């Protein structure tokens, strides 16, 4: 895996699960779950991140998630184990 400087997230035009979103962004999975749930409860035109909810959980639109992190960039990140 290539190290990326802070704020330089890969932008995939794809839907990702909560777990994949946490892995790609470095955010805590629990935070991603709460973020998805919070956006899901909003009317579709008021969501900051597009969310789908199939039977197995939430899907987040990666470009919207990257934009959200760039704009708001606060939240529980995984602890660095180095």
XYZ file of C-alpha atoms in Angstrom:
82
model
C 0.000 0.000 0.000
C 1.280 3.457 -0.898
C 1.634 6.026 1.891
C -0.373 9.145 1.156
C 0.042 12.518 2.799
C -2.855 13.738 4.944
C -5.762 14.936 2.851
C -4.672 13.018 -0.270
C -7.331 10.294 -0.365
C -7.814 8.084 -3.407
C -11.015 9.039 -5.193
C -12.822 6.039 -6.576
C -16.150 6.633 -8.264
C -17.669 3.801 -6.332
C -19.879 2.813 -3.441
C -18.044 1.442 -0.411
C -19.190 -0.352 2.716
C -18.697 1.239 6.131
C -15.704 -1.038 6.747
C -14.116 -0.167 3.386
C -14.742 3.541 4.027
C -12.954 3.260 7.386
C -9.997 1.451 5.799
C -9.654 3.931 2.918
C -9.931 7.055 5.070
C -8.248 5.930 8.284
C -11.315 6.849 10.301
C -12.762 4.599 12.979
C -15.386 2.138 11.668
C -17.821 3.145 14.405
C -17.565 6.803 13.315
C -18.235 5.822 9.682
C -21.286 3.808 10.803
C -22.685 6.782 12.746
C -21.966 9.127 9.835
C -23.796 6.814 7.419
C -26.771 6.445 9.766
C -26.966 10.209 10.375
C -26.975 10.914 6.626
C -29.472 8.116 5.931
C -32.011 9.710 8.281
C -31.868 13.041 6.396
C -33.974 13.755 3.316
C -31.972 12.806 0.232
C -31.497 16.404 -0.948
C -30.017 17.412 2.454
C -27.391 14.665 2.754
C -23.716 15.637 2.705
C -22.841 12.068 1.693
C -24.948 9.906 -0.600
C -25.948 6.743 1.239
C -27.623 3.511 0.164
C -28.979 0.921 2.555
C -29.123 -2.579 1.124
C -30.005 -5.505 3.395
C -26.484 -5.921 4.795
C -25.679 -2.361 5.958
C -24.832 1.035 4.512
C -22.993 1.975 1.330
C -21.297 5.375 1.071
C -20.426 7.213 -2.146
C -16.618 7.600 -1.947
C -16.315 10.984 -3.762
C -18.859 12.508 -1.334
C -17.031 10.974 1.626
C -13.701 12.423 0.446
C -15.315 15.837 0.037
C -16.844 15.603 3.544
C -13.457 14.749 5.083
C -11.745 17.572 3.204
C -14.386 20.066 4.390
C -14.943 18.883 7.962
C -11.887 16.654 8.593
C -12.576 15.985 12.241
C -13.509 12.698 13.779
C -12.109 9.650 15.464
C -9.158 8.389 13.454
C -7.590 5.027 14.108
C -4.739 5.217 16.576
C -1.282 5.077 15.017
C 0.441 1.854 16.120
C 3.969 2.906 15.104
